[in-house]
Tab-separated table of C-alpha atoms in Angstrom:
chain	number	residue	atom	x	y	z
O	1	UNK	CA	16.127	-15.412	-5.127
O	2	UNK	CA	18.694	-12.616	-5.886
O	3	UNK	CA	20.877	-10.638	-4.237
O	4	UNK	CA	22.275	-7.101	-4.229
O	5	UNK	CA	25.947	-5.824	-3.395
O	6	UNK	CA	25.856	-2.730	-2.155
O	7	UNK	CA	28.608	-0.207	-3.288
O	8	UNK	CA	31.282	1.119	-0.987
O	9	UNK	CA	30.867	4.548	-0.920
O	10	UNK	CA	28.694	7.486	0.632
O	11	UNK	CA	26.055	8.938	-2.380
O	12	UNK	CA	23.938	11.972	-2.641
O	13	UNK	CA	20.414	12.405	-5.270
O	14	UNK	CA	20.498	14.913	-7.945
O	15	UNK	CA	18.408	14.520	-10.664
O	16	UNK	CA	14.858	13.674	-11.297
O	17	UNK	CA	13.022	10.474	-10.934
O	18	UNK	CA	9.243	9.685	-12.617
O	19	UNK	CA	7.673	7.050	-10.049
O	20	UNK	CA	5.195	4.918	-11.439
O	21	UNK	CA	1.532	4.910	-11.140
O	22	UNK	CA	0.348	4.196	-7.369
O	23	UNK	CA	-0.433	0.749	-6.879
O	24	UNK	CA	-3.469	1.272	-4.105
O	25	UNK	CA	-5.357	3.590	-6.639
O	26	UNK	CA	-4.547	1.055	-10.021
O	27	UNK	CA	-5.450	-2.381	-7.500
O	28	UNK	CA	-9.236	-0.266	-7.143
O	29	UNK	CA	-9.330	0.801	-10.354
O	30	UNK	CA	-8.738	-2.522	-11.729
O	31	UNK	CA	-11.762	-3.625	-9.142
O	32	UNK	CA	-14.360	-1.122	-9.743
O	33	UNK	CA	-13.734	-0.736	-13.741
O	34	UNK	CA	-13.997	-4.818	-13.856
O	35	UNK	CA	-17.731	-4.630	-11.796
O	36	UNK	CA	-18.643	-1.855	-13.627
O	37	UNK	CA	-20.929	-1.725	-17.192
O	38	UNK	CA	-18.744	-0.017	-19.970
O	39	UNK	CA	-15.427	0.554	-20.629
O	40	UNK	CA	-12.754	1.961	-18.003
O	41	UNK	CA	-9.547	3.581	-19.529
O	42	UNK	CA	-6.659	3.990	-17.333
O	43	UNK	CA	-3.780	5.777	-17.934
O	44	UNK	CA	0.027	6.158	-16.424
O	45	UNK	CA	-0.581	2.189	-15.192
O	46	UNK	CA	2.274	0.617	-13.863
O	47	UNK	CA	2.700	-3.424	-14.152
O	48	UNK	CA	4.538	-4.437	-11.085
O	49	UNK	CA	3.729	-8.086	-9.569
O	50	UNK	CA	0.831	-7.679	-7.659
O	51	UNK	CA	-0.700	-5.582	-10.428
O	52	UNK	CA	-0.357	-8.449	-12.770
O	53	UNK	CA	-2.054	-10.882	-10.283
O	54	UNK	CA	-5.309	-8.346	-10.153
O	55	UNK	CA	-5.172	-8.086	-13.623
O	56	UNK	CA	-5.187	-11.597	-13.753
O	57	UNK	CA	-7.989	-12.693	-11.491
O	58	UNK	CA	-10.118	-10.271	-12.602
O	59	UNK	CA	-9.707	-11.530	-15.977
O	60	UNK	CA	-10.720	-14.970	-14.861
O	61	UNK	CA	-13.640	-14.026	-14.028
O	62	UNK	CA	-14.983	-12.475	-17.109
O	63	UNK	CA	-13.598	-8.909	-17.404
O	64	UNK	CA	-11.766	-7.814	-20.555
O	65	UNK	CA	-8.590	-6.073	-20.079
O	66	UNK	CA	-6.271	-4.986	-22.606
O	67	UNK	CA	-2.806	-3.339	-21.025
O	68	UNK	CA	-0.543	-1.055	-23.685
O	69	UNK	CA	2.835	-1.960	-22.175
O	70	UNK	CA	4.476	0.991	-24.443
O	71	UNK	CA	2.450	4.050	-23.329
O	72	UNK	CA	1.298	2.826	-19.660
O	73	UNK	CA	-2.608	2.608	-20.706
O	74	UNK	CA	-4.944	0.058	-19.562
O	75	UNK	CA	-8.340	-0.521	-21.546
O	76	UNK	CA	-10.991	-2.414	-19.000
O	77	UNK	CA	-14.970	-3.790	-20.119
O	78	UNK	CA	-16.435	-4.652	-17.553
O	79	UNK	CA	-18.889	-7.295	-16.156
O	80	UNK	CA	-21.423	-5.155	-15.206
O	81	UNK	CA	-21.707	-6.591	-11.722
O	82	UNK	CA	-22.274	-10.373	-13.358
O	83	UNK	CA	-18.658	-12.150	-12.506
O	84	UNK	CA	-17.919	-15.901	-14.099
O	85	UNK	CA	-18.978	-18.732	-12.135
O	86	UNK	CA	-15.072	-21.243	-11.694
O	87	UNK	CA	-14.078	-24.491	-11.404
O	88	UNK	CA	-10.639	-23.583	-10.230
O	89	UNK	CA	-9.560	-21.751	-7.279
O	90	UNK	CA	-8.172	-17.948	-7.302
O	91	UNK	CA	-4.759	-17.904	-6.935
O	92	UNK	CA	-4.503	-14.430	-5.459
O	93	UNK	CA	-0.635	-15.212	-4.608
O	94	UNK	CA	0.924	-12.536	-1.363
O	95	UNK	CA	-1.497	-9.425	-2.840
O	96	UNK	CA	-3.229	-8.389	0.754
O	97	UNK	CA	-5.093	-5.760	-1.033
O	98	UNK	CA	-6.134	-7.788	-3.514
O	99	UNK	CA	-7.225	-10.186	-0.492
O	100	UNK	CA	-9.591	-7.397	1.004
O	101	UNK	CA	-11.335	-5.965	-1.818
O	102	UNK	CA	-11.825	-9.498	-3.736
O	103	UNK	CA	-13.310	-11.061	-0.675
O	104	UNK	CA	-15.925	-7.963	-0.661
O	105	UNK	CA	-16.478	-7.894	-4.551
O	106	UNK	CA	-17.137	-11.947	-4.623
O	107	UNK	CA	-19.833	-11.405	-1.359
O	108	UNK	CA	-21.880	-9.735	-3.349
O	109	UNK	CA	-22.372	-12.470	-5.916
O	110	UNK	CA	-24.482	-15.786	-6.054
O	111	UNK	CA	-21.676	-17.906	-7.142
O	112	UNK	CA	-19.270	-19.661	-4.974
O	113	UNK	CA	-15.797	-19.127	-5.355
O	114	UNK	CA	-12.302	-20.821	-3.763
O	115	UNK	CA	-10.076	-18.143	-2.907
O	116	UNK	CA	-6.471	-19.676	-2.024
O	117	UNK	CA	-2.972	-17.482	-1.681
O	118	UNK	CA	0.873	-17.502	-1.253
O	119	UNK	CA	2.389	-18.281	2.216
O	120	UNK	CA	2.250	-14.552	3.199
O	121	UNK	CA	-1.222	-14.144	3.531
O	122	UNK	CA	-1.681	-18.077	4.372
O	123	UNK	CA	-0.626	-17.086	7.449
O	124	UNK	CA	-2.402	-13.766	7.889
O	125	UNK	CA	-5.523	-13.483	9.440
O	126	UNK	CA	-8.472	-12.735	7.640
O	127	UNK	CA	-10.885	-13.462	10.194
O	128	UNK	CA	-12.503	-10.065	11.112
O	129	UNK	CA	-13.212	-9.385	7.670
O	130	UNK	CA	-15.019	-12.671	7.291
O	131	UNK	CA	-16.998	-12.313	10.116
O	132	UNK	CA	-18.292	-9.070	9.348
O	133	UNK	CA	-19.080	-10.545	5.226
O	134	UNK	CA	-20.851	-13.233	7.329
O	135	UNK	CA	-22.872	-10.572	9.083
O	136	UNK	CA	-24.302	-9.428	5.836
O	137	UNK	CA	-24.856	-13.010	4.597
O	138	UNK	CA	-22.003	-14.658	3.146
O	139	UNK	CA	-21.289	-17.876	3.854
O	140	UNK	CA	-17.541	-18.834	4.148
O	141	UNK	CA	-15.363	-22.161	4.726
O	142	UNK	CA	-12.150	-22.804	5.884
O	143	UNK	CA	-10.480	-25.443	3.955
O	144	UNK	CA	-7.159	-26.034	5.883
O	145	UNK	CA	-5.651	-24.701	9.434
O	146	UNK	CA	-4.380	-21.518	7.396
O	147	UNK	CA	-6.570	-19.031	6.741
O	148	UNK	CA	-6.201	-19.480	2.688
O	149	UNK	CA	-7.628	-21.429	1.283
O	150	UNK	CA	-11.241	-20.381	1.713
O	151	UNK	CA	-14.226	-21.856	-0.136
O	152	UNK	CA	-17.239	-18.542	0.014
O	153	UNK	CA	-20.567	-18.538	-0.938
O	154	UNK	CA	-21.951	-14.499	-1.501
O	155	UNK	CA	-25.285	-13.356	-2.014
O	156	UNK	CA	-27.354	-10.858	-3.903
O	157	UNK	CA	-29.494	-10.374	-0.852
O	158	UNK	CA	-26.698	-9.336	1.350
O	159	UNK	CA	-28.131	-6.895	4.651
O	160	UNK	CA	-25.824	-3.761	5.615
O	161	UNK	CA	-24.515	-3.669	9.257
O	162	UNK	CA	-23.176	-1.491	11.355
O	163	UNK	CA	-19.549	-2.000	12.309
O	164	UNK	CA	-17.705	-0.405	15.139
O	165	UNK	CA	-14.001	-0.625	13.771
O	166	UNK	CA	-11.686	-2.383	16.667
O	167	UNK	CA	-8.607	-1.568	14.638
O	168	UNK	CA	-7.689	0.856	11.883
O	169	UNK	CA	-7.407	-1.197	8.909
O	170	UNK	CA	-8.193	0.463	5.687
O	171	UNK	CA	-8.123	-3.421	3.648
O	172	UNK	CA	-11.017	-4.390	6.134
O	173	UNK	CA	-12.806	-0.857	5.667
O	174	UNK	CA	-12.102	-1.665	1.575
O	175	UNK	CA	-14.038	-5.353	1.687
O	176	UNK	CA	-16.548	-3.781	3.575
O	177	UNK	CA	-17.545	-0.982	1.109
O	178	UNK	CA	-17.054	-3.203	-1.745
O	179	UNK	CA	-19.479	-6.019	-0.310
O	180	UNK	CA	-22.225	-3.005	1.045
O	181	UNK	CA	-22.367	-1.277	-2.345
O	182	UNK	CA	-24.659	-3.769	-2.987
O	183	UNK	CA	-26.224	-4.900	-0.271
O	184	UNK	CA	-29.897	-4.136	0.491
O	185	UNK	CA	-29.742	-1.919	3.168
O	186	UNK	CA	-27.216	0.628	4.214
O	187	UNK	CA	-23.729	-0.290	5.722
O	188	UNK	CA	-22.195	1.677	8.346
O	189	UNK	CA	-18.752	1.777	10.028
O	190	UNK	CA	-18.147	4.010	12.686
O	191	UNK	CA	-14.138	4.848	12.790
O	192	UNK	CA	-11.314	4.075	15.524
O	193	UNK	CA	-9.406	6.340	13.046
O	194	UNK	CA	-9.689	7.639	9.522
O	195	UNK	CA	-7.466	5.883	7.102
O	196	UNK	CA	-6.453	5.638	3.134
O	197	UNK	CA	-9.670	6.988	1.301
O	198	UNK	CA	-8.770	5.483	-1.975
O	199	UNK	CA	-11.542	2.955	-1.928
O	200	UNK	CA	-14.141	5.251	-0.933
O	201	UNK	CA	-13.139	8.207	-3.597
O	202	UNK	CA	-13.003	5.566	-6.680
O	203	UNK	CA	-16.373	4.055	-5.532
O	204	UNK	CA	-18.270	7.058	-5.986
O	205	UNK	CA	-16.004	8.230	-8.853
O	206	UNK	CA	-17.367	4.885	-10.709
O	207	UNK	CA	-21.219	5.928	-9.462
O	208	UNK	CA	-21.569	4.560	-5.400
O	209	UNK	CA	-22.996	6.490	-2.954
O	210	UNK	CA	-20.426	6.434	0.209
O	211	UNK	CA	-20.598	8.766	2.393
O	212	UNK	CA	-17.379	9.520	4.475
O	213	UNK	CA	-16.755	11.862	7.145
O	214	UNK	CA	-13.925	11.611	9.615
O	215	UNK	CA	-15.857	9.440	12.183
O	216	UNK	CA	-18.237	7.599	10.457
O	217	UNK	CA	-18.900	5.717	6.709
O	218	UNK	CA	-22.007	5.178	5.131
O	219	UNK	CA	-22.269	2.951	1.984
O	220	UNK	CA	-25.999	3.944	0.885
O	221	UNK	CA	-26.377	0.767	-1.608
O	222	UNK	CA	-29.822	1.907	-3.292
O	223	UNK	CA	-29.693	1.972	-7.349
O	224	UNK	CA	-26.008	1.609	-7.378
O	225	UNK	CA	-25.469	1.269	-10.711
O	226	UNK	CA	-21.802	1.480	-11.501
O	227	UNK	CA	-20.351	2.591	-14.890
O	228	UNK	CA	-16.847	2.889	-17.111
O	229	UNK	CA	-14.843	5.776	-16.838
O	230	UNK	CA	-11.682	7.456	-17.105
O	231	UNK	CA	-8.512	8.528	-14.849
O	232	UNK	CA	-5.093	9.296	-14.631
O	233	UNK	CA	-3.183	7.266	-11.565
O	234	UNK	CA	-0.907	9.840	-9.896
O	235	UNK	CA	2.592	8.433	-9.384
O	236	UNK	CA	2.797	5.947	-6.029
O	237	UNK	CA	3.703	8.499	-3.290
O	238	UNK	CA	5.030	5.341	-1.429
O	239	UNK	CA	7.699	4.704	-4.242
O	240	UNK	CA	8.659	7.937	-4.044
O	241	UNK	CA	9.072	8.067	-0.196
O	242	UNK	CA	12.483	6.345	-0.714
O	243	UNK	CA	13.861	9.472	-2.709
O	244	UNK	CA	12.092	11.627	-0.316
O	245	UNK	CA	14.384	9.575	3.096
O	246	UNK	CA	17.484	9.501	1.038
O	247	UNK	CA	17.543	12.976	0.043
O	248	UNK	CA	16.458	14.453	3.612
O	249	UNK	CA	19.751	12.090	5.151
O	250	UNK	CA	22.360	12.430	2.020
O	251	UNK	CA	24.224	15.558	2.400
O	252	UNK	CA	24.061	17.744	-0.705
O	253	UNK	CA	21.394	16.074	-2.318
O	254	UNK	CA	17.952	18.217	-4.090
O	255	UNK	CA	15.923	15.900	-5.840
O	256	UNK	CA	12.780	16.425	-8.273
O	257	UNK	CA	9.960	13.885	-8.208
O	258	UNK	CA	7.197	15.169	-10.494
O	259	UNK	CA	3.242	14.166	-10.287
O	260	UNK	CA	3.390	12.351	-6.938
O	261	UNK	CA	0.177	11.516	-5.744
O	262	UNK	CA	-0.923	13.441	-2.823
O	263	UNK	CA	-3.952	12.000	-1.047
O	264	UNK	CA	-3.892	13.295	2.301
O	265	UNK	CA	-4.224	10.276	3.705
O	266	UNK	CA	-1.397	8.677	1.738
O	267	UNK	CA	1.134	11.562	2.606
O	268	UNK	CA	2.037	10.608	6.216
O	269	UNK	CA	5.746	10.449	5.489
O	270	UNK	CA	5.736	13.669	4.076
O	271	UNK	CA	3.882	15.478	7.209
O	272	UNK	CA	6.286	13.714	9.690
O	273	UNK	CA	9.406	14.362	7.394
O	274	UNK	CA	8.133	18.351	8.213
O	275	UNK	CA	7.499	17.701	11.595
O	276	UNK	CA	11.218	16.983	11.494
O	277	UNK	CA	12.140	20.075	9.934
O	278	UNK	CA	12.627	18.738	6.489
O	279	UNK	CA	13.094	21.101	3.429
O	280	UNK	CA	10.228	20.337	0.847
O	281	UNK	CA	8.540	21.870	-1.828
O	282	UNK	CA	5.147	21.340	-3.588
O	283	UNK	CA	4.822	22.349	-6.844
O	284	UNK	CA	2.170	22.535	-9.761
O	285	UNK	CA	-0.317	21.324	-7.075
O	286	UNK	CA	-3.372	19.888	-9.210
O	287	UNK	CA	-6.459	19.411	-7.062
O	288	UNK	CA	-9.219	18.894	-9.897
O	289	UNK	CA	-8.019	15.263	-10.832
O	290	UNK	CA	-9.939	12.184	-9.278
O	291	UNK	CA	-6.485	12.269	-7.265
O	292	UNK	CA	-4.715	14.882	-6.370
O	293	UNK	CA	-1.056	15.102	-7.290
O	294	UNK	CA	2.361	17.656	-7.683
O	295	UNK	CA	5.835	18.044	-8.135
O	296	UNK	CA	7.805	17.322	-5.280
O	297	UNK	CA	11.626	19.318	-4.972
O	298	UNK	CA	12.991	17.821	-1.818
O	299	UNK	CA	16.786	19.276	-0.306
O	300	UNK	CA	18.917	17.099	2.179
O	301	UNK	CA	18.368	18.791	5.728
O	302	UNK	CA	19.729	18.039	9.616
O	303	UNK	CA	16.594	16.680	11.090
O	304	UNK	CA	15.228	16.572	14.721
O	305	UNK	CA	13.283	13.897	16.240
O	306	UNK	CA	9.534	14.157	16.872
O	307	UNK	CA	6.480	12.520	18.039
O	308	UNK	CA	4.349	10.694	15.633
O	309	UNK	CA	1.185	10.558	17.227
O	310	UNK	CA	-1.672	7.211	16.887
O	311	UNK	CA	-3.419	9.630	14.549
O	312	UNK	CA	-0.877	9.234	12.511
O	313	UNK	CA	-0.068	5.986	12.613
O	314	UNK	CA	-2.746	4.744	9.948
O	315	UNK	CA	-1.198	7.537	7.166
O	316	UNK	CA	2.145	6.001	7.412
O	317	UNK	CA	2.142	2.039	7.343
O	318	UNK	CA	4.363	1.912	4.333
O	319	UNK	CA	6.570	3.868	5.172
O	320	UNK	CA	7.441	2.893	8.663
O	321	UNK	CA	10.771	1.345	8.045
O	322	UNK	CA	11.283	4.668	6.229
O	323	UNK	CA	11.000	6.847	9.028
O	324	UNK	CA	12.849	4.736	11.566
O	325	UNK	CA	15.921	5.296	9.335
O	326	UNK	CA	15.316	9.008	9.347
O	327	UNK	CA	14.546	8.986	13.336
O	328	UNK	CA	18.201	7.088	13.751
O	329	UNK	CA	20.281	10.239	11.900
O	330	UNK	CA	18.211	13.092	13.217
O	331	UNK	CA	18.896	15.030	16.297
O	332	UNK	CA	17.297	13.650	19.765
O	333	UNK	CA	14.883	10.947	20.227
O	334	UNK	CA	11.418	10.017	17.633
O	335	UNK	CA	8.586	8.125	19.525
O	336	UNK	CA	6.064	6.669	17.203
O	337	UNK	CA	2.629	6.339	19.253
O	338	UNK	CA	-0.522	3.815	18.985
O	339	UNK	CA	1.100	1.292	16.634
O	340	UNK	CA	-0.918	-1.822	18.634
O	341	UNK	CA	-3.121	-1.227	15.110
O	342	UNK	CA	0.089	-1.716	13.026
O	343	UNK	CA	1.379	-4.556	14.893
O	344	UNK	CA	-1.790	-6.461	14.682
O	345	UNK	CA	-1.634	-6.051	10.849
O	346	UNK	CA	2.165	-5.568	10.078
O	347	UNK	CA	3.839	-7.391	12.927
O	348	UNK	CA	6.065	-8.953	10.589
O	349	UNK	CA	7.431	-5.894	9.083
O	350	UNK	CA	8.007	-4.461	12.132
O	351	UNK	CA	9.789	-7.283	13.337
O	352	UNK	CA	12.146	-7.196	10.480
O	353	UNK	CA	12.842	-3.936	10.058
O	354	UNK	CA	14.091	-4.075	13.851
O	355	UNK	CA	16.303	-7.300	12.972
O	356	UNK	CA	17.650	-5.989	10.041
O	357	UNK	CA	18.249	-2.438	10.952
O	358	UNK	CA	20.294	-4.029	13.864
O	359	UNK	CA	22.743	-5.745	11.427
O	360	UNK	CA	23.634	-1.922	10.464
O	361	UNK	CA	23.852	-0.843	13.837
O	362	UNK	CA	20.928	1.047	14.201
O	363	UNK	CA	18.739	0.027	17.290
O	364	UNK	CA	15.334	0.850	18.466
O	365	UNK	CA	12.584	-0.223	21.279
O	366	UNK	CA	9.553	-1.955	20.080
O	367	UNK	CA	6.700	-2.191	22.490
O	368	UNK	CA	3.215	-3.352	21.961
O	369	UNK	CA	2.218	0.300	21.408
O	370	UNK	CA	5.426	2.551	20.599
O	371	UNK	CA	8.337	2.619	18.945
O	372	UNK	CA	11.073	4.820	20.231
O	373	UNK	CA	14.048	5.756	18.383
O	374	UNK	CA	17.288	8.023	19.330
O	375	UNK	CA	19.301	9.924	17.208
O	376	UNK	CA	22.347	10.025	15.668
O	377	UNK	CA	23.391	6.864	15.072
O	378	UNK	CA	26.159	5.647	13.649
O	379	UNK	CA	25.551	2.901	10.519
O	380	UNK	CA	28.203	0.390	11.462
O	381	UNK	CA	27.799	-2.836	9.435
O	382	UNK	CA	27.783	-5.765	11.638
O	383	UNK	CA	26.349	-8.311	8.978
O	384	UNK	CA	24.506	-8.614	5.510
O	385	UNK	CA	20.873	-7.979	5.202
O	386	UNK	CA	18.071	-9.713	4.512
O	387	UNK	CA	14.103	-8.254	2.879
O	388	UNK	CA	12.452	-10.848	3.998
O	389	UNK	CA	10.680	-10.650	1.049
O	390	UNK	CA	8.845	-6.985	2.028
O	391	UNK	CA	9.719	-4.765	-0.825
O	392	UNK	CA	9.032	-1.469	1.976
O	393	UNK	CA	11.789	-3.087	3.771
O	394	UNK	CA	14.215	-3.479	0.787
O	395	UNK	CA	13.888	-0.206	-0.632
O	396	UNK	CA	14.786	1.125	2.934
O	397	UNK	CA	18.073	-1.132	3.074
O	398	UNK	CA	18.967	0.413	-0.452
O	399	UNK	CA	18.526	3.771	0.863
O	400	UNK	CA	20.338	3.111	4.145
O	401	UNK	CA	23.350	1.565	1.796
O	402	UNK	CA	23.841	5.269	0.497
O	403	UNK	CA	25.028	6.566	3.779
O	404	UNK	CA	27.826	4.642	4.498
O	405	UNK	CA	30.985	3.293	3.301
O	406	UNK	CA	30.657	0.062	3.734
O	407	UNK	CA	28.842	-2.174	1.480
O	408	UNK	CA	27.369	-4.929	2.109
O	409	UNK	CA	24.753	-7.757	1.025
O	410	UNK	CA	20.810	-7.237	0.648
O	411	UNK	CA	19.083	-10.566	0.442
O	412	UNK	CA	16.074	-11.694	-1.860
O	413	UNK	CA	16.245	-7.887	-3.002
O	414	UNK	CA	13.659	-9.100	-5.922
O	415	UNK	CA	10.882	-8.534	-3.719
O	416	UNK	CA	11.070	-4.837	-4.805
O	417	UNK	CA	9.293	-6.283	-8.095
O	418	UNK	CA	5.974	-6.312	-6.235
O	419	UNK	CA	5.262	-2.710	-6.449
O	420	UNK	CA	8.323	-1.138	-8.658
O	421	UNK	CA	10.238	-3.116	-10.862
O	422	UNK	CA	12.298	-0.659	-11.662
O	423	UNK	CA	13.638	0.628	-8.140
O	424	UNK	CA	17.325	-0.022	-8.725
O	425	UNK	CA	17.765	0.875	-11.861
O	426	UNK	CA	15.726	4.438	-11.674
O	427	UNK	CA	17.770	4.350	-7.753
O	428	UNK	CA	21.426	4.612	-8.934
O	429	UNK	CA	20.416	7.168	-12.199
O	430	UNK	CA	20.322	9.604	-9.793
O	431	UNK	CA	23.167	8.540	-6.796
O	432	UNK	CA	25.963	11.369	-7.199
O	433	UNK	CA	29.160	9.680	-5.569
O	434	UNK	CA	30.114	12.120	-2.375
O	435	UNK	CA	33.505	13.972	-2.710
């Protein structure tokens, strides 16, 4: 575990940062060019943690995958829908993603697989995902009061359902379209709320037939046939949505971040930070790419609180602790509506960011359904701070350390590895000491 000392002075961005490929996009990628017949060739991939456990379970289990550290290009063959049968189990470590799609890809398959995981997702439910997979015809186990490990058992006779979501949760939407790809019979989920498309978009980009309008999916599994291909991964807009906070609340601050990927259901952050009154622009906009993506020149700006409304909600679960900082320096009071989906899948993170944001004197009201914030607050260090070992969380604390004088302590800061590796170093290139 490391820590990070803070430094004890007030900063501003200038400059220009290059964030590295999005991690939701690469995690499918890795997926559907590892199923797939032929060769998938990925460029402007980023190795962070949880990129090297897909990598590596989808290696395991007979894919060949060649990354070129130097250039940011990964080379995939794929299995052509015929996966390895193991003897081991598949360490799939804290990745939730990972958790979602795997446990759709591996449903779909006559072998039976042991899926076990770190103490994160141990602990994490997993259980209305399974039940659905079971609906189609898998057959799970539970091998221990957690809910990894599991022991599954797919099938290449799997029957589509119909699911009526009960919570927005794009990971269970994911496992679902991955298992009904290939089921017999169409699969259909009827939306509380639309969320991240990523899945869906890549799926038919790789050949599937998913069908998805705002209230309702329809995986339409006849002749899929899935095959290699090529794409560029737009930088993570959730790596950049530090830069984005910390140059709306530094004074003086304009900051460049060029080919940000901007999936509208990715940008939540952005649309809220505008709701607020925040100065962006978007530049060299590029909509004919598997993903769109553009420039991004953001200027620091006095914000005013807003309402983010439950429609909302879904677009913006990385970026909550984000946007909690922002709602504590603007002007009036921020109320964050229909988060009962987020707390049922994030209750952790919310929980922390709370604690932690406390320690810096910034305090909010969490109830089962809102979060309500008021303005202008004062950062007044009470105590050091801890990640908790949520990278969203400890990029937040590193951009809340710019705005005071005070330093002080963040805790297990390495957690930031899990998505970018190179946060703090790329961070402080571009922190401009205020006069």
């Amino acid at each position: 575990m490391f820590d990070y000392n803070t430094r004890a002075a007030k900063f501003k961005f200038q400059g220009e940062v290059i964030v590295p490929g999005d991690k939701s996009i690469a995690h499918r990628a890795i997926t559907f060019g590892a199923l797939a017949d032929g060769v998938t060739q990925i460029s402007n991939f980023s190795y962070s943690d949880d990129l090297a456990v897909t990598t590596k379970i989808f290696k395991e289990l007979g894919a060949k995958i060649h990354t070129e550290m130097s250039n940011n290009d990964m080379i995939i063959k794929g299995v052509s829908h015929q996966f390895k049968p193991l003897d081991h189990p598949l360490d799939i470590d804290n990745v939730g993603t990972l958790e979602s799609l795997l446990l759709g890809v591996l449903t779909t398959s006559n072998n039976e697989y042991t899926i076990n995981g770190g103490d994160f997702l141990k602990k994490r439910s997993i259980d209305r995902l399974v039940v659905l997979l079971q609906q189609m015809g898998a057959n799970f186990q539970k091998l221990s009061a957690d809910y990894l490990p599991i022991k599954m058992h797919g099938s290449e006779e799997l029957e589509g359902i119909t699911y009526q979501q009960d919570i927005s949760s794009a990971q269970i939407k994911s496992g679902l379209v991955m298992a009904g790809i290939y089921a017999k019979t169409p699969t259909t989920i009827i939306r509380k709320l639309p969320t991240r498309d990523h899945t869906e978009v890549l799926a038919n980009y790789f050949g599937a037939d998913v069908d998805a309008k705002p209230d309702i999916i329809t995986i339409n599994p006849k002749h899929t046939h899935l095959t290699g291909q090529s794409l560029m991964i737009p930088g993570d807009f959730s790596s950049a949505a530090p830069y984005i906070a910390g140059a709306l609340l530094s004074k003086g601050s304009e900051i460049r971040l060029p080919k940000v990927g901007l999936n509208s259901t990715r940008i939540g952050l952005l649309n809220v930070a505008q709701q607020m009154g925040a100065n962006i622009i978007l530049e060299s906009h590029s909509i004919n790419s598997v993903e769109p993506y553009g420039d991004l020149v953001i200027k620091s700006k006095k914000l005013h609180g807003t309402t983010v409304t439950a429609k909302q909600v879904p677009f913006i679960v990385d970026e909550i602790p984000l946007i909690a900082l922002l709602a504590s320096q603007a002007e009036g009071q921020t109320v964050i509506e229909g988060v009962h989906d987020v707390h049922l899948q994030l209750s952790d993170r919310i929980r922390n960011m709370r604690v932690e944001l406390a320690k810096l004197g910034i305090i909010m009201q969490v109830n089962d359904d809102s979060i309500v914030i008021n303005g202008e607050q004062s950062i007044k260090v009470k105590d050091d701070v801890d990640s908790h070992n949520d990278h969203r969380i400890a990029m937040m604390l590193c951009v809340a350390s710019i705005l005071t004088e005070t330093s002080f302590k963040i805790k297990n800061i390495e957690s930031i590895d899990i998505s970018y590796p190179n946060f703090l170093a790329d961070f402080k290139k571009v922190l401009v000491a205020c006069d």
